[in-house]
C-alpha cells in the first residue's frame, strides 16, 4: 500500500458545543507520515492541529475516518490489539509545568512507561535505565529524586522528552513543545529533539504555530486552516513559494526580527478567524481571502497534487505570488 | 434560559420524589407496629387493629407509598398520631414562624458576613481583619445551642431586654435569629474575604486601576459582583444548615416552628408528622438551591449564554 | 479535546523554579511550613493532643467514675473535691467531661474518616468514569445534600435509636456526599491536565491512573476536608445529644451534659457552660488546624 | 524632541524574608512624543515590573525603592495617590498581555470602554456611550454598537485586545504602555494589532512596548532597551541595535532568532537558564551564561557606557575601551 508509516484517512472530529451546536474541529483530513521524517503541522489557534495530532496516535477517537499504522487499521483495533502496538506512540506536551505529575519524582516519572510496557524489571535495572535516559536528554543524574517544581521550564521539558522516548517509540507527536519556553531556551530543546531523532530513528509529527520553528525542524509541512489542510509539501519549498493564499499571508504576517524588513500594512489579512462552530461554506478561507471569487464561496476546493506538493485552492498562487 | 429553568425544575422534582421515598422507607424500617408503639401496651388489640387498617398500614408497602405520594400531591400528609390533627395544617401554622426566623437569621448572616468579609479583605492583616476573622471562626465553632443559651442567659434572664421564650411580637425573633444566623455569618464572612482577596489579584482589577479607578470604585464596580458568585452558592447551602439549626433554636426559645414539630414528632413517635416535616424542609432546601442556581445565571453572563 | 490556545502560557513561565514555589507535600514539609507560618495552627494541634491525652488517661486522672452517683452532693458548685462541681445526680462533672471527651473525639474522627474514604473513592470513580456511573453517584450525593443534615440525622436516629455506633453510621451517611462532590470536581480538574493525558497515552491502566496520579493529587484537599469535617461531626453529635437523640444516659457526652444541665441554667450555670466551652474549644482547635493546613496546602493562597 | 516619559535610576522590588530583592535595578529610559520605545527581555528580567512602576500599579508586596519617573515633566514617584489616579486612564494608560482575563467578565464591553470617561470627565451616559462607539470603530472593531452590548467572553481574542486598546486610548493619553500586547494572539491578528500600534504612535502618543519577541520589537519600535536580570544591558536605535549588537546577551539573543528561510542543522543557543530573582549573581547578571565572562564580571556590576551615537552598553568588554 502507501509508503506511510502512519496514515490518517478522512479524519473528522466534532465536539458538541451546547445544544444543537457542533464544533467542527477537524473535517475530513488525510495525513501521512513517512518513516524517519518530521512532519510539521502548522496553523493558528482553533485550526484543529492538536486534535488531529491526537487522533493520529489514538489519544482521541475520531468521529469518522481511519488511521493506519504500518497499513494496519489503528482505529478499528480492539483495546487488546491496540495495547500491543501502543508502545510505538508517544507525545511531548506544550506546557512543561502541567505535563509532569507534581507528586512524582523524576525517577518515577521516567520509569512509568518502562513499567507500563515491562521494558525492564527490578528497581535497580529501572533506575539504571532512567539514569541513561536522563543523561541522553541532558538532565544531571543527581536530580533523580527531585520533584518537577524544582526544575526550570527547559529542564522540565527535557524530563518530558526523556519520558516520551523511554519506551522506544516510533512516532512522537510533539504538541507545541517549545512555545512555553524562553526564547534563549527554545533552541536548546529544538537541538535536543533533532539530536534524539538522529540517534533513535524517530518519526515526529511536530505541531506548532511558530513558522520559524517548523521551518527549522520539519522536512515536510502541512498548513491547516479551520479544520482543513490547505497546503502541504517540503517545508523549504512551501515557505519559499507558498501556493495557498493563506500560507502566503501567514508567512508575511510573521514579525521578522529585522527592522529593515517591516511588514507592509497592505499585505496583511483583515478580519478574524471564523468560528469552527459554523465554518464558512466552500473554501473555508474565502471570507478572509482577498482573491476570493464566487466559486470559492460555493465550491469546496479539492486537494490538488503537484509533484511533492498539494494545495486546496481553486486559484493557487504561482511562483511570483500572484 | 427557559429551557434551563425547566430542566432544573424537573431535576428538583426528581430529587424531591427520591427524598420522599427515602424518608418513607427509612421510617418503615422501624420494627413493630407503629400504632402499638405509640398507644402503649395496655390497649385492646382490636382497637390497634382497627386503627391500623383505617390508616392503611396493613397494605403492602408499595401501595402505602403511592397512596402517600398521591395524597401528598393533593396537600394531604396524613394525620398526626400524637396530636390527632392533619399534618398539613400543623405545618401550615408552624411554617410562618420558621420562615420569619430563617429569613431574619439569613439577613443577619448575609449583612454581617458580607460587611465583615469585605472589610477584612480590604484591610488585610489589620487589627480589624484579625478581630473579624476571630469572630467568624468563633461563629463557625460555637454550637447553635450554646449561642442560643448564652444569648438567652445574658439578654433575657440577666438584662431583661427581651423575652426568654415564646412568640409574642417581632422582638421575640431577635435572639433566636441572631443565635441561628451567627454560624452562617461566620462562614459567609470567611468566604467573602477569601474570594475577594483572590479577585483583587485578577488582571481586570489592574485594568480598572489603570483607568483611574480608586480603591472604592474598584471594589464596588468590579470586585463585588464577581465576588458574589461563590457567595450565592454558599448562601443556598447555608439554607440547609439554617433549617437544621432551626430545630434547636426553636426548641430552646419555644417557637412553634417546623423544627420544633419535628422534635415533637420524634418524642411522640409520630411517623406522619416526622415524615411531613422532613419532606417539607427538604423541599425548602431544594427550592433554595434552585433559586440560587437561577440567580447565579443572572449574575454570571458566561453561564447564561451557555445554557 | 479542542485545540488549546498555544500562546496561552508563553510568558507566564518563569525561567527557574525557586524557593518560593511550594514544596511537595511530604508530611515533614507540611509540619515544617505549618510551624513556620501558622503558629496558631501549631498551638491548636497541641490543644487537640491535650484533649486526646485527657481522653485516653481519663480513668487515671480522676478518683471518681462517670456513673457514680452521690446524692448528698447534688449540684454542688466547683470546689477542690469537685473541680467543675457536680450535677443533679451528684456525679463529678470533671469526670464526666473526661469520659465525654472520648465520645466527642471518636465521634469526630471515626465518621470523618469513614465518610472521607467513602466520599473520596466515590468521587474519584465518579469523576474518572463519567457517564452513567457519574450520574448515579452524583444524584445520590445531591439527594443526601438536599436533606437538612440535622433532620436527616434525626430521621436516621429515630429509626436506629441512640448509641455510639448509630451515630457513627448517621454522621458517615450525612458527610460522604460533600466529600464526594469536592473530590469529584478535583478529579475532573486533574484528569484534564497534561500529565494524566501523558499517562493515558503511555497506556497506564485506568485503575493505576486513579491510584498513582489522581489520588495523590487529591490528598491535600482531602486532608483539609478531613480536618474540617471533624469539628462539624462533633457539633452535629452534640446537637443530637442535646435533643436527646444521640448518646443515651447514663453514658456521658458533652452535648448530653449541656442538655441535662439546661434545666439548671439559672441556678447552676456551670452544668451546661463547662461542656459547652469544651465543645467550642475542641471545635475551634480543629478549625484553626484545618485553616492552617488549607493555607499551607493550597498553592493559590500561598502565592498571594 | 519632547520626552513624554522620563525614567531615571528607577529601582523596584520587594522585601523577602531578610533581604531586599530588586526586580528592577537602576533603570533609566526615555519615551519621546510619537515614538514607540521597546523593552525586550525574557521572563523575570523586570520589564513588566518597570511598566507597572511607571503606572504606579506594582502589586503588594512590591514597591518602588528609589529613582524618579517623570510624565510630561511631573514627578510620579511620591505623588499622592489621588493625583496619580487622576493621571491614570487620562494622561497615561496601559494594556496587558491577556485580553481575556484583563476584561471584567461580568460587565458589558461598552460599559468598560466608557468607564474611563465617566471617571475623569463629567459627561452624560449617552455622550460617553457615543464616544466609546467612536473609539471602538477607530481601532478597527466592526459593528461597534453591537459589540458594546456583548460580554468579553463573546468576543474573539483579537477583538478583545482591540477593546483593551480602545479602553486605553479613549481619553487620548500622552503615554500608552503595552505589556506583551500580542503574545496571546495569533500571528495574523498580531500583525494587525502591531499595525494599529504604529498608527496610534503617529497620532502623537508615546508608546512603551514590552515584549520578549525580537520580531515584534524590530517591526514597530524606534528605540530599544534590552533588559536582563533587572538591569538595562544595552540600548540603541532599533536599526543600530539589530545591525551592531554589542552585549553578549543581545548577540546571543539575535543569533538564536530562527529565520523563515532556514539555516544550519544546529541552532545557536545561549547555554544555561534565566537566573532566578532570589538567587541573582553578584556581578553582571549574565555572567554565569556568558562565554566571554571574565574575573571582574563575576565580582562587579559593569556601568552603562556610551559607545557612540547614544548606543549604551553595560559590559566590561566595552567599559575598558570607553575608559581608555
Short mmCIF file of N, CA and C in Angstrom, two decimals, chain B residues 33-36 39 45-59 64 67 81:
data_model
loop_
_atom_site.label_atom_id
_atom_site.label_comp_id
_atom_site.label_asym_id
_atom_site.label_seq_id
_atom_site.Cartn_x
_atom_site.Cartn_y
_atom_site.Cartn_z
N UNK B 33 -45.34 -2.60 65.12
CA UNK B 33 -46.45 -1.81 64.63
C UNK B 33 -46.38 -0.41 65.25
N UNK B 34 -46.29 0.61 64.42
CA UNK B 34 -46.14 1.96 64.98
C UNK B 34 -47.32 2.36 65.85
N UNK B 35 -48.49 1.88 65.51
CA UNK B 35 -49.67 2.24 66.30
C UNK B 35 -49.53 1.65 67.71
N UNK B 36 -49.10 0.40 67.73
CA UNK B 36 -48.92 -0.26 69.02
C UNK B 36 -47.87 0.46 69.85
N UNK B 39 -49.42 3.73 71.16
CA UNK B 39 -50.51 3.67 72.13
C UNK B 39 -50.13 3.02 73.45
N UNK B 45 -56.07 -5.07 71.67
CA UNK B 45 -55.51 -5.37 70.36
C UNK B 45 -56.49 -5.07 69.22
N UNK B 46 -57.77 -5.24 69.47
CA UNK B 46 -58.76 -5.00 68.42
C UNK B 46 -58.75 -3.53 68.00
N UNK B 47 -58.59 -2.65 69.00
CA UNK B 47 -58.55 -1.21 68.69
C UNK B 47 -57.35 -0.91 67.78
N UNK B 48 -56.21 -1.52 68.17
CA UNK B 48 -54.99 -1.30 67.39
C UNK B 48 -55.21 -1.78 65.96
N UNK B 49 -55.81 -2.93 65.85
CA UNK B 49 -56.02 -3.50 64.52
C UNK B 49 -56.93 -2.59 63.69
N UNK B 50 -57.98 -2.09 64.34
CA UNK B 50 -58.91 -1.24 63.59
C UNK B 50 -58.20 0.03 63.10
N UNK B 51 -57.44 0.62 63.99
CA UNK B 51 -56.72 1.84 63.61
C UNK B 51 -55.71 1.57 62.51
N UNK B 52 -55.02 0.42 62.63
CA UNK B 52 -54.03 0.06 61.63
C UNK B 52 -54.66 -0.02 60.24
N UNK B 53 -55.82 -0.67 60.18
CA UNK B 53 -56.43 -0.81 58.87
C UNK B 53 -57.04 0.51 58.40
N UNK B 54 -57.52 1.32 59.36
CA UNK B 54 -58.06 2.63 59.00
C UNK B 54 -56.99 3.49 58.34
N UNK B 55 -55.81 3.43 58.91
CA UNK B 55 -54.70 4.24 58.37
C UNK B 55 -54.03 3.56 57.19
N UNK B 56 -54.50 2.41 56.80
CA UNK B 56 -53.95 1.73 55.61
C UNK B 56 -52.62 1.11 55.88
N UNK B 57 -52.26 0.91 57.13
CA UNK B 57 -50.92 0.39 57.41
C UNK B 57 -50.81 -1.12 57.22
N UNK B 58 -51.96 -1.79 56.94
CA UNK B 58 -51.89 -3.22 56.70
C UNK B 58 -51.66 -3.52 55.22
N UNK B 59 -51.68 -2.49 54.42
CA UNK B 59 -51.46 -2.70 52.97
C UNK B 59 -49.98 -2.94 52.68
N UNK B 64 -48.80 1.60 50.08
CA UNK B 64 -48.74 2.68 51.06
C UNK B 64 -48.00 3.89 50.52
N UNK B 67 -49.93 5.70 47.73
CA UNK B 67 -51.05 6.42 48.29
C UNK B 67 -50.55 7.69 48.98
N UNK B 81 -50.36 11.21 64.56
CA UNK B 81 -50.79 10.25 65.58
C UNK B 81 -50.92 10.93 66.93
#
